[in-house]
CSV table of C-alpha atoms in Angstrom, one decimal:
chain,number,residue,atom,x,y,z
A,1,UNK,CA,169.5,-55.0,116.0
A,2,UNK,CA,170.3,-52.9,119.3
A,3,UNK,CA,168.3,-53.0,122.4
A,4,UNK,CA,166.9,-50.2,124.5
A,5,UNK,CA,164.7,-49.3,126.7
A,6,UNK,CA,161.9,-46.9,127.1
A,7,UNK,CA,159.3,-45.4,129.7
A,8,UNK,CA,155.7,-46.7,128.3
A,9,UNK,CA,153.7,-46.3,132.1
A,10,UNK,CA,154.0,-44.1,135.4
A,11,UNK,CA,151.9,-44.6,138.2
A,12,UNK,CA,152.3,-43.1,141.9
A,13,UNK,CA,150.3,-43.5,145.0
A,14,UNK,CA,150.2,-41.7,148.7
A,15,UNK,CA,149.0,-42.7,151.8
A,16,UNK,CA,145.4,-41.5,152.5
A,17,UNK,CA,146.2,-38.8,155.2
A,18,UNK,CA,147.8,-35.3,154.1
A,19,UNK,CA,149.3,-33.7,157.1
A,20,UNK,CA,150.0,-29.4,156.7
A,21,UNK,CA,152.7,-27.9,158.2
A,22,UNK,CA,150.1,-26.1,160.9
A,23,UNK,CA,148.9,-29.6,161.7
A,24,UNK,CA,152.1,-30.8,162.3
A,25,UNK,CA,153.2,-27.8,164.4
A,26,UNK,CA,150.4,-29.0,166.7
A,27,UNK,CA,151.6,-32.6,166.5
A,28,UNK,CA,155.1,-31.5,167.5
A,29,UNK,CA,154.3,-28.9,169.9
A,30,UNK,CA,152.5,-31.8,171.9
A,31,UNK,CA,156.3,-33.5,172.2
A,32,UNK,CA,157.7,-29.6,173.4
A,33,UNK,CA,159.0,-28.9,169.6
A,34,UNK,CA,158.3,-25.6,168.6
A,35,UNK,CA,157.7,-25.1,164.5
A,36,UNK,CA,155.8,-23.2,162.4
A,37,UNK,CA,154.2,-23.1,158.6
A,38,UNK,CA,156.4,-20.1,157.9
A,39,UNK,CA,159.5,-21.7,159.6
A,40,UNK,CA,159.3,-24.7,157.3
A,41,UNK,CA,158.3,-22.8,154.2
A,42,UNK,CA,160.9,-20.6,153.8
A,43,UNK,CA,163.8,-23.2,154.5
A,44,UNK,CA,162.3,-26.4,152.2
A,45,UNK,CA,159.5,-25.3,150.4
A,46,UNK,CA,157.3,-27.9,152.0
A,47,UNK,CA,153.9,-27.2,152.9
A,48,UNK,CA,152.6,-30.3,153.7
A,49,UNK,CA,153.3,-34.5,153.7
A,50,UNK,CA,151.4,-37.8,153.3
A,51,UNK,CA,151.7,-40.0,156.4
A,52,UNK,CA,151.0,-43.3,156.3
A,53,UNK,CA,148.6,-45.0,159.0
A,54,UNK,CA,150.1,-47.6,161.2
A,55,UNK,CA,148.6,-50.2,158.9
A,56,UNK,CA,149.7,-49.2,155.6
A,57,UNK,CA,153.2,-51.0,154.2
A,58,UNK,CA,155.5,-50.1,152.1
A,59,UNK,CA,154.6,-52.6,149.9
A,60,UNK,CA,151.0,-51.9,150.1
A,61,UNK,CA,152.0,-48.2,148.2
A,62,UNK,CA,154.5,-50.0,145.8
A,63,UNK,CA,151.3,-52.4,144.7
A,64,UNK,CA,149.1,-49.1,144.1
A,65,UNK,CA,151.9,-47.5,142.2
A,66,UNK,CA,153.0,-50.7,139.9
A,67,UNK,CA,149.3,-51.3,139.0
A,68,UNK,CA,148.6,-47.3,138.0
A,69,UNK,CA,152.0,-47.8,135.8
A,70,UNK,CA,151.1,-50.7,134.3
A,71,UNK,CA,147.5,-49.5,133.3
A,72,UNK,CA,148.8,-46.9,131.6
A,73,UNK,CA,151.1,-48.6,129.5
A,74,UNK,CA,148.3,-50.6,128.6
A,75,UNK,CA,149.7,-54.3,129.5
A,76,UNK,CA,149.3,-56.8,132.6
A,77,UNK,CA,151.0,-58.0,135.6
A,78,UNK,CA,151.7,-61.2,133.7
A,79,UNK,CA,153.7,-59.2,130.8
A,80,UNK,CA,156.4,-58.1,133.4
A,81,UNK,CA,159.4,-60.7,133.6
A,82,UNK,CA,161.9,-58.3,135.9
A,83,UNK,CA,160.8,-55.9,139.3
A,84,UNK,CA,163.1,-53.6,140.6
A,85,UNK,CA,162.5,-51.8,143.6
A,86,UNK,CA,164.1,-49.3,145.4
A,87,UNK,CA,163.9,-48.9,149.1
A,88,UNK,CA,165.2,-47.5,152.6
A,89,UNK,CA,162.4,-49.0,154.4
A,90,UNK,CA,161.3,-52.2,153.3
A,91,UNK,CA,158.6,-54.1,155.4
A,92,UNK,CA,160.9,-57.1,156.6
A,93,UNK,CA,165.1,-57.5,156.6
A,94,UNK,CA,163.8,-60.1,154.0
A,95,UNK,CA,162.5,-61.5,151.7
A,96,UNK,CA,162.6,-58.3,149.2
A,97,UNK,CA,159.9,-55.8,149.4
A,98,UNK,CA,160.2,-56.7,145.5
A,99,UNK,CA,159.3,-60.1,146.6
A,100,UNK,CA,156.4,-58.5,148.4
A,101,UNK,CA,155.1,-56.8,145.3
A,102,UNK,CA,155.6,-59.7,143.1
A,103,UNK,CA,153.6,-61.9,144.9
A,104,UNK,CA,150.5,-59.2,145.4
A,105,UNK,CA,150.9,-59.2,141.6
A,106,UNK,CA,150.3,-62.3,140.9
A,107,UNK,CA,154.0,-62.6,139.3
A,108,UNK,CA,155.3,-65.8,139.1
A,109,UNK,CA,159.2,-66.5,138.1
A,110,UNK,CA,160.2,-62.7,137.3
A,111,UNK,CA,163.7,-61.7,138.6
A,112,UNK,CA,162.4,-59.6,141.5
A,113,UNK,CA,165.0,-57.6,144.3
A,114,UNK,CA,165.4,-54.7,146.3
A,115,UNK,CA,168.2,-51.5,145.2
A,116,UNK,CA,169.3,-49.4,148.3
A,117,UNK,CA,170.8,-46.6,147.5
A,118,UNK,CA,167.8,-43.8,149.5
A,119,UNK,CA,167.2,-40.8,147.8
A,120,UNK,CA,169.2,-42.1,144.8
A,121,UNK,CA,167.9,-45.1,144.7
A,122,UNK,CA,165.1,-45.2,142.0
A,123,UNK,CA,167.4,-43.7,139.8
A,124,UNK,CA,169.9,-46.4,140.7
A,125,UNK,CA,167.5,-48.9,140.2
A,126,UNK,CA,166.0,-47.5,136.9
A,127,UNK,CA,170.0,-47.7,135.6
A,128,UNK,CA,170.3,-51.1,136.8
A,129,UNK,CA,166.8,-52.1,134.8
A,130,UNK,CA,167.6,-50.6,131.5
A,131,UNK,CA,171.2,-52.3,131.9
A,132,UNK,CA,169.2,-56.1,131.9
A,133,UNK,CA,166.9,-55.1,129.0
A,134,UNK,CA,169.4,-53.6,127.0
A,135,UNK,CA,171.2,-57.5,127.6
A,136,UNK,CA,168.2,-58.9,125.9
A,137,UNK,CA,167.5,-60.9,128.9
A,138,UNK,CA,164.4,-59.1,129.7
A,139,UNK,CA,161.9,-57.4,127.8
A,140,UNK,CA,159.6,-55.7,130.3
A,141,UNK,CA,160.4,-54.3,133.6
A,142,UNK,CA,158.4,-52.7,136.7
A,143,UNK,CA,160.9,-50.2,138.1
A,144,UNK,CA,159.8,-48.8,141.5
A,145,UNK,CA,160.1,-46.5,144.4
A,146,UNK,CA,158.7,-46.9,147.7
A,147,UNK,CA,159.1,-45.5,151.3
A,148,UNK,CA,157.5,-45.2,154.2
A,149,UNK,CA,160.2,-42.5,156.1
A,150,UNK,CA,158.1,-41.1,158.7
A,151,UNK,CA,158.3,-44.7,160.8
A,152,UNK,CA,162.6,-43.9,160.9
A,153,UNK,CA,161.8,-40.1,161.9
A,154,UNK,CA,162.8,-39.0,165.2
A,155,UNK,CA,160.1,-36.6,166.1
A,156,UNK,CA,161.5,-34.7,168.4
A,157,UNK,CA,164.6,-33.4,166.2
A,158,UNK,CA,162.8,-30.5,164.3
A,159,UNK,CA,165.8,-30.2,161.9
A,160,UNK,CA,164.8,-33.7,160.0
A,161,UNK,CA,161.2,-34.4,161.3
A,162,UNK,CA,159.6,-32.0,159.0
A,163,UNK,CA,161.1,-32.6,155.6
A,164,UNK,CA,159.6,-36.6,154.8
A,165,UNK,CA,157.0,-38.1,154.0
A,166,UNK,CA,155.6,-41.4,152.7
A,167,UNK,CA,154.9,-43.0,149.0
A,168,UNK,CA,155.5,-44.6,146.1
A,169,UNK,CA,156.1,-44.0,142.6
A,170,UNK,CA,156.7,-46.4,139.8
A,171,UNK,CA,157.6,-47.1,135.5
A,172,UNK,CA,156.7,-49.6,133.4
A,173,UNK,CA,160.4,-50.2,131.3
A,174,UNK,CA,160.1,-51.6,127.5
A,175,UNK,CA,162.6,-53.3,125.5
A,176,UNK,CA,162.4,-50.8,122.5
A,177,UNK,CA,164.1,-50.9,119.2
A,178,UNK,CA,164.3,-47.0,119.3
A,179,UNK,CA,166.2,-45.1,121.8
A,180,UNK,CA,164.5,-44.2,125.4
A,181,UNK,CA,166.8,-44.2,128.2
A,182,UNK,CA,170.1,-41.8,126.2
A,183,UNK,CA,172.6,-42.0,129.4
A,184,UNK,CA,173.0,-43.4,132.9
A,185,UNK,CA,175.2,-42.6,135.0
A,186,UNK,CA,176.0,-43.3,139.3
A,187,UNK,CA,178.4,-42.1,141.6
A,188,UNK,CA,179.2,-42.6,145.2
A,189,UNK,CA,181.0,-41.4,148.0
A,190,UNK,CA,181.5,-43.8,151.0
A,191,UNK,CA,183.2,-41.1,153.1
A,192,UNK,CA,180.7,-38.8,153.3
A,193,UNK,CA,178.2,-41.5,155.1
A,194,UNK,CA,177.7,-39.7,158.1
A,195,UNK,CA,176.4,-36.7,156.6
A,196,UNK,CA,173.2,-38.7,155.8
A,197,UNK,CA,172.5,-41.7,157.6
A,198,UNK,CA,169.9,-44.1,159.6
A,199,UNK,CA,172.8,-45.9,161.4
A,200,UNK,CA,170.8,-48.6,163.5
A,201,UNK,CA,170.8,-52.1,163.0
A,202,UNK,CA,168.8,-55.2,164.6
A,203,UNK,CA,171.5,-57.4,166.4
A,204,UNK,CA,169.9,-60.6,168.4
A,205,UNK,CA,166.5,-59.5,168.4
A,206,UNK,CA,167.5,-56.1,169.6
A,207,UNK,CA,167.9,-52.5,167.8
A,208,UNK,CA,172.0,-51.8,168.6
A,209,UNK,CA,173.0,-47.8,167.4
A,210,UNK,CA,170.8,-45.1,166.9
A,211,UNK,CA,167.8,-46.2,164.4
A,212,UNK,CA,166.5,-42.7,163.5
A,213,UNK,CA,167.7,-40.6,160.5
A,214,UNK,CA,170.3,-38.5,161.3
A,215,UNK,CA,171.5,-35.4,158.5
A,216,UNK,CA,173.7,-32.7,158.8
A,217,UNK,CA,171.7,-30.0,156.4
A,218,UNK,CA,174.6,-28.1,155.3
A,219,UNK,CA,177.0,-30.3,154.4
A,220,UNK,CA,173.8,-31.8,152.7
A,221,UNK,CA,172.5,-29.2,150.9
A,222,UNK,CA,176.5,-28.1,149.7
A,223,UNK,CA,177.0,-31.8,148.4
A,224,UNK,CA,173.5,-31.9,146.5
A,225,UNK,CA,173.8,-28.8,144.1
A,226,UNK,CA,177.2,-29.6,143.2
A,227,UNK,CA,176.8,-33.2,142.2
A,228,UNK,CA,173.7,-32.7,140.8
A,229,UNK,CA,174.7,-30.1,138.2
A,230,UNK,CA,177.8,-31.9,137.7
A,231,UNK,CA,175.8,-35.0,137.0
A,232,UNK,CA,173.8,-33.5,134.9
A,233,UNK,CA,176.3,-32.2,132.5
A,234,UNK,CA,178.0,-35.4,132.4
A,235,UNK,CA,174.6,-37.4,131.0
A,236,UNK,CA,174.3,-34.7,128.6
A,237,UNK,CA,177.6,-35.0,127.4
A,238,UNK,CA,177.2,-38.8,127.0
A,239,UNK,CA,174.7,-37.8,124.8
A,240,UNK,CA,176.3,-35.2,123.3
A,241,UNK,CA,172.8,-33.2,124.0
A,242,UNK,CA,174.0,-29.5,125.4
A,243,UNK,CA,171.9,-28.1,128.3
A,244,UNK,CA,169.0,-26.4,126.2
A,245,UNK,CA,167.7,-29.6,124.8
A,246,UNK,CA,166.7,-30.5,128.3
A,247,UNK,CA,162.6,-29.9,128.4
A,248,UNK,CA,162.0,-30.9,132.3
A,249,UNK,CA,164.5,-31.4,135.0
A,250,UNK,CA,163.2,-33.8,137.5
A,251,UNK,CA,165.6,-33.8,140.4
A,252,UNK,CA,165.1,-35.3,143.6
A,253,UNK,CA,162.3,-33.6,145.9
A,254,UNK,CA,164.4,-32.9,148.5
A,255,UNK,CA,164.2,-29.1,149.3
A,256,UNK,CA,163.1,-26.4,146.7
A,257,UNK,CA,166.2,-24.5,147.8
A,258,UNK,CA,168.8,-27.6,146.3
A,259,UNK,CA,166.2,-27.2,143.3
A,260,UNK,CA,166.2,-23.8,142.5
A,261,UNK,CA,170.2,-23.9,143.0
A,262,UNK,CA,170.7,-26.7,140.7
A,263,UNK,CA,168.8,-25.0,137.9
A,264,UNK,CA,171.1,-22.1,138.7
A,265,UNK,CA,173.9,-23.7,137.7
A,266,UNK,CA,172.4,-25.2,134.6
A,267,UNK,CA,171.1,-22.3,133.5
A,268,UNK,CA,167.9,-23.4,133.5
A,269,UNK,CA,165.1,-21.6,134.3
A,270,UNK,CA,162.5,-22.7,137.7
A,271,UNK,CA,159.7,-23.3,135.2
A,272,UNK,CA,161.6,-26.2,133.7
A,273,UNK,CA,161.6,-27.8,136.8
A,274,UNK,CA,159.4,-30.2,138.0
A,275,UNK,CA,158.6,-29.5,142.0
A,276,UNK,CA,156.3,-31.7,143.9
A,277,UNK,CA,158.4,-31.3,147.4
A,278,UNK,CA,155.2,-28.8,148.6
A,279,UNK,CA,152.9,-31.1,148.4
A,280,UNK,CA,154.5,-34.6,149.2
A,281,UNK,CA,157.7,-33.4,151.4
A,282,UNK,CA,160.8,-35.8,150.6
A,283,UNK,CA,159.7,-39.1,150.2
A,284,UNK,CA,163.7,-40.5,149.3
A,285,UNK,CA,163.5,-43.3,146.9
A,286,UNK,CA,159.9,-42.6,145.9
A,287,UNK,CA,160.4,-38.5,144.9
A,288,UNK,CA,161.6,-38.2,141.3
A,289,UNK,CA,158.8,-41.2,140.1
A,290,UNK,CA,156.4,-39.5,142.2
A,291,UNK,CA,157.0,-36.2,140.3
A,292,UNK,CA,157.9,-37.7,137.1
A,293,UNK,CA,154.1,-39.3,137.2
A,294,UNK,CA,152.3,-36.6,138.7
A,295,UNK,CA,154.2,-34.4,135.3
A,296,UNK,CA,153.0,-36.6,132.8
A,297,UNK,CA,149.5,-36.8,134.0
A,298,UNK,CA,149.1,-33.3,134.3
A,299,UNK,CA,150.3,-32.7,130.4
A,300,UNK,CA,153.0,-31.0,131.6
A,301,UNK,CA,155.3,-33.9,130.1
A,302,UNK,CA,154.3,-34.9,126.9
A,303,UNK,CA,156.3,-38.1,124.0
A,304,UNK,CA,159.9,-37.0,122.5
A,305,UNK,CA,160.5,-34.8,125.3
A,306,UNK,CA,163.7,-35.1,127.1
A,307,UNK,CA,163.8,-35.1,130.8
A,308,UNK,CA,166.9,-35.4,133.1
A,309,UNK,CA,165.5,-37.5,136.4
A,310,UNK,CA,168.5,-37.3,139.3
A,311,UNK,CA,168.9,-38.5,142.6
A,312,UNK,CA,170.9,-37.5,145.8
A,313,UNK,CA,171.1,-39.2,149.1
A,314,UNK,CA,172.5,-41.3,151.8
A,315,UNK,CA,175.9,-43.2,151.3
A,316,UNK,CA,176.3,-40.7,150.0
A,317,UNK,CA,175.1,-41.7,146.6
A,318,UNK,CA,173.9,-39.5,143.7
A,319,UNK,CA,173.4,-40.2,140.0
A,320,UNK,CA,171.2,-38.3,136.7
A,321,UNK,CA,169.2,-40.6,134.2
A,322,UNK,CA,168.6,-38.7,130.7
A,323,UNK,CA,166.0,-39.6,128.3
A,324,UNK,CA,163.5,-39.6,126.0
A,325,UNK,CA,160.0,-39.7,126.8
């Protein structure tokens, strides 16, 4: 009998403190940056972020997230046997932020490791999950996105410091006998690393490069809505599912511009879209579980739907998961 995999839990968490674009404006004004709530509104859609206080981890919001998941889908630490998580911003070079969670869990002897792919990455890391249950290998997966951007922002470049924020999202993945997860697929493009990228590194106990994110916009935003409708098509086609069967497009929360542009070229109109970049900003790795849960608690996703969850980001990586809910 064939393996596959399906979504049975979602779960999400944010730091406690919401931050609107007018109190940020103040924030940055304080550093000589001038900004506004109009400024960012009308270029990203973004109205305000969660920030996370200097003692909150990113594995403390990947914990809050896996345990909302795994209530919902109505089973225990204990039942999971394989973490993924995805991650720009881990806590420590090492061990895995994965590791982190596992052990906060109570977890003992579950494969556990981190994915970095940023903005792409929980889609990368969903892939990789449903590729080890579909082996048989494992029957029950935590799949997870966590970040805590604003502690890589440089606050003083207005072009980048108002578009992230901080959280987590997360899935509980089944082995099912009956089809979830229709079509992965990932992409890359090494060449186009500097378009997107945080290019520091610790080098005998001292930062060497620039550790701050660093994005040209354009060439961003250009890259994004071509990859993503491309990406899109080509998990449909896998499927052989045509466009109108999609019932939620769940792209990554990056700016509502890349999202309205993307649903352009599908065809597909903005109310099929899920949009949560208003409220949370782009939180990278954790956006599309983040909006995938806040969706299905809302009602707004209900079972048998299909949704198309994509990523875009640094690398530059980009990739669209297709499903059955």
């Amino acid at each position: 009998m064939r393996t596959y995999s399906r979504i049975t839990g979602t779960g999400s968490a944010l730091p406690q403190r919401a931050v609107s674009n007018a109190e940020l404006a103040v924030e940055l004004a304080q550093r000589g940056i001038e900004t506004s709530d109009d400024w960012i509104v009308s270029r990203t859609g973004i109205r305000q972020r969660f920030i996370a206080s200097a003692d909150c981890s990113t594995t403390d919001l990947a914990v809050d997230a896996a345990r909302k998941a795994l209530e919902m889908a109505g089973v225990t630490a204990d039942d999971v046997d394989l973490i993924v998580l995805a991650t720009s911003t881990p806590d420590q070079v090492f061990p895995s932020t994965a590791c982190l969670v596992q052990a906060r869990l109570g977890i003992r002897g579950a494969a556990a490791f981190d994915v970095q792919a940023v903005c792409s990455g929980f889609v990368y890391a969903l892939t990789v999950a449903d590729a080890m249950i579909r082996t048989g290998t494992y029957r029950r997966a935590l799949v997870i996105g966590a970040e805590i951007f604003s502690r890589i922002l440089d606050w003083t470049d207005r072009t980048t410091c108002v578009l992230f924020g901080d959280g987590a999202g997360a899935v509980v993945l089944e082995s099912s006998i009956e089809p979830g997860l229709l079509s992965c697929r990932l992409h890359a493009d090494g060449s186009q690393a500097k378009i997107l990228c945080a290019a520091g590194r610790v080098d005998s106990g001292q930062i060497v490069g620039d550790p701050f994110l660093r994005m040209d916009g354009q060439a961003v935003f250009k890259l994004a809505v071509n990859v993503l409708d491309s990406s899109a098509r080509e998990v449909l086609a896998d499927a052989k599912l045509d466009v109108t069967a999609i019932d939620w497009l769940i792209p990554h929360q990056a700016n509502v511009r890349i999202l309205s542009a993307t649903a352009r070229k599908l065809d597909l109109p903005d109310s099929r879209v899920i949009v949560t970049v208003d409220q949370h900003g782009n939180t990278s790795a954790a956006s599309v579980p983040l909006a995938l849960d806040v969706a299905v608690r809302d009602g707004r996703i209900t079972r048998g739907q299909h949704l198309v969850l994509q990523g875009v980001g640094g690398g530059f990586t980009w990739g669209s998961v297709l499903l059955r809910f």
